[in-house]
mmCIF file of N, CA, C and O in Angstrom:
data_model
loop_
_atom_site.group_PDB
_atom_site.id
_atom_site.type_symbol
_atom_site.label_atom_id
_atom_site.label_comp_id
_atom_site.label_asym_id
_atom_site.label_seq_id
_atom_site.Cartn_x
_atom_site.Cartn_y
_atom_site.Cartn_z
ATOM 1 N N UNK A 1 14.826 1.276 -21.748
ATOM 2 C CA UNK A 1 15.195 0.529 -20.781
ATOM 3 C C UNK A 1 14.188 1.436 -19.567
ATOM 4 O O UNK A 1 13.565 2.772 -19.673
ATOM 5 N N UNK A 2 13.048 0.445 -19.094
ATOM 6 C CA UNK A 2 12.068 0.975 -18.236
ATOM 7 C C UNK A 2 13.197 2.236 -17.204
ATOM 8 O O UNK A 2 13.394 1.688 -16.715
ATOM 9 N N UNK A 3 11.941 3.007 -16.526
ATOM 10 C CA UNK A 3 11.862 3.989 -15.354
ATOM 11 C C UNK A 3 12.352 2.182 -14.130
ATOM 12 O O UNK A 3 11.853 1.341 -13.844
ATOM 13 N N UNK A 4 13.482 2.939 -13.339
ATOM 14 C CA UNK A 4 13.510 1.771 -12.205
ATOM 15 C C UNK A 4 12.493 1.818 -11.315
ATOM 16 O O UNK A 4 11.867 1.197 -11.015
ATOM 17 N N UNK A 5 12.002 3.036 -10.754
ATOM 18 C CA UNK A 5 10.548 3.422 -10.341
ATOM 19 C C UNK A 5 9.529 3.947 -10.694
ATOM 20 O O UNK A 5 9.674 4.621 -11.833
ATOM 21 N N UNK A 6 8.633 3.640 -10.270
ATOM 22 C CA UNK A 6 6.948 4.893 -11.065
ATOM 23 C C UNK A 6 7.093 5.826 -10.355
ATOM 24 O O UNK A 6 7.409 6.319 -9.403
ATOM 25 N N UNK A 7 6.630 7.122 -11.860
ATOM 26 C CA UNK A 7 6.167 8.171 -10.615
ATOM 27 C C UNK A 7 5.940 8.513 -9.383
ATOM 28 O O UNK A 7 6.140 8.909 -8.634
ATOM 29 N N UNK A 8 4.530 7.125 -9.820
ATOM 30 C CA UNK A 8 3.840 7.194 -7.889
ATOM 31 C C UNK A 8 4.927 6.647 -6.874
ATOM 32 O O UNK A 8 5.210 8.032 -6.119
ATOM 33 N N UNK A 9 5.849 5.992 -6.982
ATOM 34 C CA UNK A 9 6.511 5.920 -5.748
ATOM 35 C C UNK A 9 7.632 6.954 -5.590
ATOM 36 O O UNK A 9 8.344 7.488 -4.655
ATOM 37 N N UNK A 10 8.205 7.584 -6.833
ATOM 38 C CA UNK A 10 9.325 8.845 -6.931
ATOM 39 C C UNK A 10 8.565 9.530 -5.828
ATOM 40 O O UNK A 10 8.800 10.911 -5.539
ATOM 41 N N UNK A 11 7.918 10.347 -6.137
ATOM 42 C CA UNK A 11 6.693 11.410 -5.467
ATOM 43 C C UNK A 11 6.445 10.835 -4.084
ATOM 44 O O UNK A 11 6.666 11.800 -3.576
ATOM 45 N N UNK A 12 6.179 9.750 -3.939
ATOM 46 C CA UNK A 12 6.471 8.946 -2.127
ATOM 47 C C UNK A 12 7.666 9.617 -1.799
ATOM 48 O O UNK A 12 7.469 10.156 -0.752
ATOM 49 N N UNK A 13 8.778 9.482 -2.504
ATOM 50 C CA UNK A 13 9.951 9.410 -2.040
ATOM 51 C C UNK A 13 10.524 11.494 -1.568
ATOM 52 O O UNK A 13 10.565 11.544 -0.374
ATOM 53 N N UNK A 14 9.521 11.773 -2.990
ATOM 54 C CA UNK A 14 9.536 13.340 -2.598
ATOM 55 C C UNK A 14 9.309 13.862 -1.412
ATOM 56 O O UNK A 14 9.310 14.726 -0.523
ATOM 57 N N UNK A 15 7.933 13.407 -1.306
ATOM 58 C CA UNK A 15 6.949 13.875 -0.152
ATOM 59 C C UNK A 15 8.079 13.496 1.169
ATOM 60 O O UNK A 15 7.740 14.323 2.067
ATOM 61 N N UNK A 16 8.206 11.750 1.066
ATOM 62 C CA UNK A 16 8.585 11.673 2.317
ATOM 63 C C UNK A 16 9.802 12.760 2.867
ATOM 64 O O UNK A 16 10.655 12.872 4.079
ATOM 65 N N UNK A 17 10.341 12.953 2.008
ATOM 66 C CA UNK A 17 12.363 13.477 1.993
ATOM 67 C C UNK A 17 11.815 15.285 2.365
ATOM 68 O O UNK A 17 12.587 16.054 3.341
ATOM 69 N N UNK A 18 10.710 15.391 1.544
ATOM 70 C CA UNK A 18 10.181 17.516 1.891
ATOM 71 C C UNK A 18 10.075 17.109 3.141
ATOM 72 O O UNK A 18 9.542 18.030 3.992
ATOM 73 N N UNK A 19 9.023 16.748 3.961
ATOM 74 C CA UNK A 19 8.333 16.522 5.278
ATOM 75 C C UNK A 19 9.366 15.844 5.995
ATOM 76 O O UNK A 19 9.148 16.948 7.336
ATOM 77 N N UNK A 20 10.324 15.112 6.212
ATOM 78 C CA UNK A 20 11.160 15.307 7.306
ATOM 79 C C UNK A 20 11.861 16.760 7.467
ATOM 80 O O UNK A 20 12.652 16.660 8.301
ATOM 81 N N UNK A 21 11.984 17.305 6.242
ATOM 82 C CA UNK A 21 13.326 18.218 6.237
ATOM 83 C C UNK A 21 12.163 19.308 7.022
ATOM 84 O O UNK A 21 13.174 19.966 7.450
ATOM 85 N N UNK A 22 11.126 19.634 6.650
ATOM 86 C CA UNK A 22 9.806 20.503 7.297
ATOM 87 C C UNK A 22 10.276 20.036 9.024
ATOM 88 O O UNK A 22 9.725 21.012 9.324
ATOM 89 N N UNK A 23 9.736 18.597 8.751
ATOM 90 C CA UNK A 23 9.915 17.978 10.680
ATOM 91 C C UNK A 23 11.096 18.702 11.131
ATOM 92 O O UNK A 23 11.436 19.106 12.369
ATOM 93 N N UNK A 24 12.066 18.338 10.819
ATOM 94 C CA UNK A 24 13.469 18.731 11.480
ATOM 95 C C UNK A 24 13.381 19.918 11.899
ATOM 96 O O UNK A 24 14.472 20.146 12.538
ATOM 97 N N UNK A 25 12.975 21.206 10.175
ATOM 98 C CA UNK A 25 13.190 22.400 10.957
ATOM 99 C C UNK A 25 12.728 23.282 11.753
ATOM 100 O O UNK A 25 12.847 24.408 11.876
ATOM 101 N N UNK A 26 11.717 22.909 11.328
ATOM 102 C CA UNK A 26 9.934 23.429 11.854
ATOM 103 C C UNK A 26 9.680 22.752 12.562
ATOM 104 O O UNK A 26 8.529 24.287 14.068
ATOM 105 N N UNK A 27 9.325 22.088 13.093
ATOM 106 C CA UNK A 27 8.736 21.383 14.469
ATOM 107 C C UNK A 27 9.401 21.989 15.700
ATOM 108 O O UNK A 27 10.454 21.209 16.002
ATOM 109 N N UNK A 28 9.303 22.614 16.385
ATOM 110 C CA UNK A 28 8.962 23.025 17.873
ATOM 111 C C UNK A 28 8.325 22.685 18.847
ATOM 112 O O UNK A 28 8.002 23.507 19.569
ATOM 113 N N UNK A 29 7.845 21.962 18.805
ATOM 114 C CA UNK A 29 6.826 21.098 20.011
ATOM 115 C C UNK A 29 7.301 19.910 21.025
ATOM 116 O O UNK A 29 8.328 18.567 20.204
ATOM 117 N N UNK A 30 7.532 20.475 22.515
ATOM 118 C CA UNK A 30 8.585 20.244 23.366
ATOM 119 C C UNK A 30 7.588 18.411 23.378
ATOM 120 O O UNK A 30 8.390 17.409 24.225
ATOM 121 N N UNK A 31 6.609 18.067 22.866
ATOM 122 C CA UNK A 31 6.350 16.742 23.388
ATOM 123 C C UNK A 31 6.232 16.018 22.987
ATOM 124 O O UNK A 31 6.269 14.697 22.593
ATOM 125 N N UNK A 32 6.771 16.295 21.629
ATOM 126 C CA UNK A 32 7.024 15.191 20.498
ATOM 127 C C UNK A 32 8.845 14.786 20.558
ATOM 128 O O UNK A 32 9.693 15.746 20.255
ATOM 129 N N UNK A 33 8.946 13.434 20.747
ATOM 130 C CA UNK A 33 10.422 13.122 21.136
ATOM 131 C C UNK A 33 10.746 13.308 19.637
ATOM 132 O O UNK A 33 11.116 13.904 18.427
ATOM 133 N N UNK A 34 11.296 12.467 19.670
ATOM 134 C CA UNK A 34 12.308 11.940 17.751
ATOM 135 C C UNK A 34 11.078 11.211 17.427
ATOM 136 O O UNK A 34 10.269 10.217 17.613
ATOM 137 N N UNK A 35 10.682 12.074 15.972
ATOM 138 C CA UNK A 35 9.837 11.403 14.867
ATOM 139 C C UNK A 35 10.575 10.913 13.932
ATOM 140 O O UNK A 35 11.044 11.223 13.373
ATOM 141 N N UNK A 36 9.814 10.017 13.196
ATOM 142 C CA UNK A 36 10.518 8.747 12.521
ATOM 143 C C UNK A 36 9.372 8.652 11.229
ATOM 144 O O UNK A 36 7.862 8.413 11.734
ATOM 145 N N UNK A 37 9.428 8.802 9.996
ATOM 146 C CA UNK A 37 8.224 8.738 8.640
ATOM 147 C C UNK A 37 8.748 7.487 8.186
ATOM 148 O O UNK A 37 9.930 7.714 7.604
ATOM 149 N N UNK A 38 7.626 6.882 8.350
ATOM 150 C CA UNK A 38 8.082 5.030 8.178
ATOM 151 C C UNK A 38 8.412 4.951 6.736
ATOM 152 O O UNK A 38 8.324 4.067 5.972
ATOM 153 N N UNK A 39 6.891 5.604 6.399
ATOM 154 C CA UNK A 39 6.488 4.736 4.373
ATOM 155 C C UNK A 39 5.449 6.486 4.073
ATOM 156 O O UNK A 39 4.900 6.620 4.942
ATOM 157 N N UNK A 40 5.330 6.409 2.941
ATOM 158 C CA UNK A 40 4.562 7.428 2.820
ATOM 159 C C UNK A 40 3.836 6.604 1.366
ATOM 160 O O UNK A 40 4.911 6.395 0.640
ATOM 161 N N UNK A 41 2.533 6.628 0.937
ATOM 162 C CA UNK A 41 1.882 5.855 0.393
ATOM 163 C C UNK A 41 1.015 6.533 -0.809
ATOM 164 O O UNK A 41 0.613 7.477 -0.133
ATOM 165 N N UNK A 42 1.508 6.817 -1.659
ATOM 166 C CA UNK A 42 0.325 7.442 -2.751
ATOM 167 C C UNK A 42 -1.065 6.993 -3.915
ATOM 168 O O UNK A 42 -0.506 5.650 -3.883
ATOM 169 N N UNK A 43 -1.812 7.553 -3.419
ATOM 170 C CA UNK A 43 -2.893 7.572 -4.438
ATOM 171 C C UNK A 43 -2.932 7.127 -5.662
ATOM 172 O O UNK A 43 -2.216 7.403 -6.241
ATOM 173 N N UNK A 44 -3.461 5.907 -6.269
ATOM 174 C CA UNK A 44 -3.232 5.533 -8.028
ATOM 175 C C UNK A 44 -2.799 6.863 -8.852
ATOM 176 O O UNK A 44 -2.190 7.013 -9.773
ATOM 177 N N UNK A 45 -4.399 7.634 -8.637
ATOM 178 C CA UNK A 45 -4.524 8.842 -9.405
ATOM 179 C C UNK A 45 -3.631 9.997 -8.552
ATOM 180 O O UNK A 45 -3.338 11.128 -9.299
ATOM 181 N N UNK A 46 -2.560 9.762 -7.849
ATOM 182 C CA UNK A 46 -1.815 11.115 -7.100
ATOM 183 C C UNK A 46 -2.392 12.095 -6.820
ATOM 184 O O UNK A 46 -1.814 12.863 -6.643
ATOM 185 N N UNK A 47 -3.888 11.995 -5.983
ATOM 186 C CA UNK A 47 -4.080 13.170 -5.035
ATOM 187 C C UNK A 47 -4.294 13.346 -3.910
ATOM 188 O O UNK A 47 -4.380 14.745 -3.030
ATOM 189 N N UNK A 48 -3.945 11.821 -3.808
ATOM 190 C CA UNK A 48 -3.974 11.668 -1.538
ATOM 191 C C UNK A 48 -2.737 10.751 -1.538
ATOM 192 O O UNK A 48 -2.254 10.280 -2.743
ATOM 193 N N UNK A 49 -2.397 11.425 -0.174
ATOM 194 C CA UNK A 49 -0.743 10.289 0.425
ATOM 195 C C UNK A 49 -1.045 10.449 1.301
ATOM 196 O O UNK A 49 -1.632 10.959 2.174
ATOM 197 N N UNK A 50 -0.912 8.825 2.269
ATOM 198 C CA UNK A 50 -0.650 8.884 3.541
ATOM 199 C C UNK A 50 0.752 8.705 4.157
ATOM 200 O O UNK A 50 1.502 8.101 3.230
ATOM 201 N N UNK A 51 0.752 9.283 4.887
ATOM 202 C CA UNK A 51 1.617 9.639 5.556
ATOM 203 C C UNK A 51 2.134 8.596 7.277
ATOM 204 O O UNK A 51 1.238 8.450 8.332
ATOM 205 N N UNK A 52 3.007 7.216 7.089
ATOM 206 C CA UNK A 52 2.837 7.125 8.265
ATOM 207 C C UNK A 52 4.268 7.055 9.441
ATOM 208 O O UNK A 52 5.274 7.405 8.602
ATOM 209 N N UNK A 53 3.993 7.363 9.998
ATOM 210 C CA UNK A 53 4.440 7.591 11.417
ATOM 211 C C UNK A 53 5.073 6.691 12.840
ATOM 212 O O UNK A 53 3.741 6.635 12.975
ATOM 213 N N UNK A 54 6.223 7.329 13.107
ATOM 214 C CA UNK A 54 5.893 6.914 15.004
ATOM 215 C C UNK A 54 6.587 7.701 15.298
ATOM 216 O O UNK A 54 7.708 8.004 14.695
ATOM 217 N N UNK A 55 6.494 7.676 17.242
ATOM 218 C CA UNK A 55 7.343 8.855 17.647
ATOM 219 C C UNK A 55 7.574 8.287 18.916
ATOM 220 O O UNK A 55 7.184 7.371 19.466
ATOM 221 N N UNK A 56 9.241 8.431 19.249
ATOM 222 C CA UNK A 56 9.798 7.928 20.631
ATOM 223 C C UNK A 56 9.810 8.911 21.732
ATOM 224 O O UNK A 56 10.154 9.828 20.476
ATOM 225 N N UNK A 57 9.501 8.970 22.622
ATOM 226 C CA UNK A 57 10.176 9.431 23.300
ATOM 227 C C UNK A 57 9.116 10.802 23.687
ATOM 228 O O UNK A 57 7.745 10.655 23.179
ATOM 229 N N UNK A 58 9.509 11.943 24.236
ATOM 230 C CA UNK A 58 8.312 12.811 24.413
ATOM 231 C C UNK A 58 8.255 13.078 25.243
ATOM 232 O O UNK A 58 8.737 12.343 26.371
ATOM 233 N N UNK A 59 7.422 14.401 25.887
ATOM 234 C CA UNK A 59 6.624 14.770 27.542
ATOM 235 C C UNK A 59 5.164 14.641 27.413
ATOM 236 O O UNK A 59 4.990 14.497 26.694
ATOM 237 N N UNK A 60 4.778 13.859 28.338
ATOM 238 C CA UNK A 60 3.582 14.240 29.123
ATOM 239 C C UNK A 60 3.003 13.018 28.541
ATOM 240 O O UNK A 60 3.656 12.294 28.140
ATOM 241 N N UNK A 61 1.350 12.946 28.199
ATOM 242 C CA UNK A 61 0.717 11.374 28.225
ATOM 243 C C UNK A 61 0.949 11.198 26.657
ATOM 244 O O UNK A 61 0.271 12.518 26.336
ATOM 245 N N UNK A 62 1.087 9.968 26.424
ATOM 246 C CA UNK A 62 0.797 9.738 25.069
ATOM 247 C C UNK A 62 -0.390 9.572 24.542
ATOM 248 O O UNK A 62 0.108 10.522 23.174
ATOM 249 N N UNK A 63 -1.519 9.902 25.237
ATOM 250 C CA UNK A 63 -2.629 10.954 24.123
ATOM 251 C C UNK A 63 -2.793 12.252 23.738
ATOM 252 O O UNK A 63 -3.119 12.627 22.788
ATOM 253 N N UNK A 64 -1.627 13.169 24.376
ATOM 254 C CA UNK A 64 -1.108 14.491 24.223
ATOM 255 C C UNK A 64 -0.221 14.176 22.868
ATOM 256 O O UNK A 64 -0.535 15.950 22.121
ATOM 257 N N UNK A 65 0.691 13.608 22.285
ATOM 258 C CA UNK A 65 1.486 13.710 21.710
ATOM 259 C C UNK A 65 0.817 12.709 20.050
ATOM 260 O O UNK A 65 1.325 13.307 19.132
ATOM 261 N N UNK A 66 -0.533 12.872 20.068
ATOM 262 C CA UNK A 66 -1.307 12.306 18.798
ATOM 263 C C UNK A 66 -1.342 12.982 17.682
ATOM 264 O O UNK A 66 -1.803 14.501 17.961
ATOM 265 N N UNK A 67 -0.621 13.105 16.855
ATOM 266 C CA UNK A 67 -0.614 14.310 15.413
ATOM 267 C C UNK A 67 -1.601 14.251 14.749
ATOM 268 O O UNK A 67 -2.703 13.402 14.557
#
């Protein structure tokens, strides 16, 4: 029976889960309102990952909230 998800997909899901936990517990920047991690894409050799996010709300200039 083959795996339902590839190793790359499972790694991307774990990275997203870990980053979510870190951001929710350790990020204390008032400029950042609600941050949503929308997707994590892992390279084929699993050496890099791209994290896509969206920021809603926050204070100040939108240029200041660029991460």
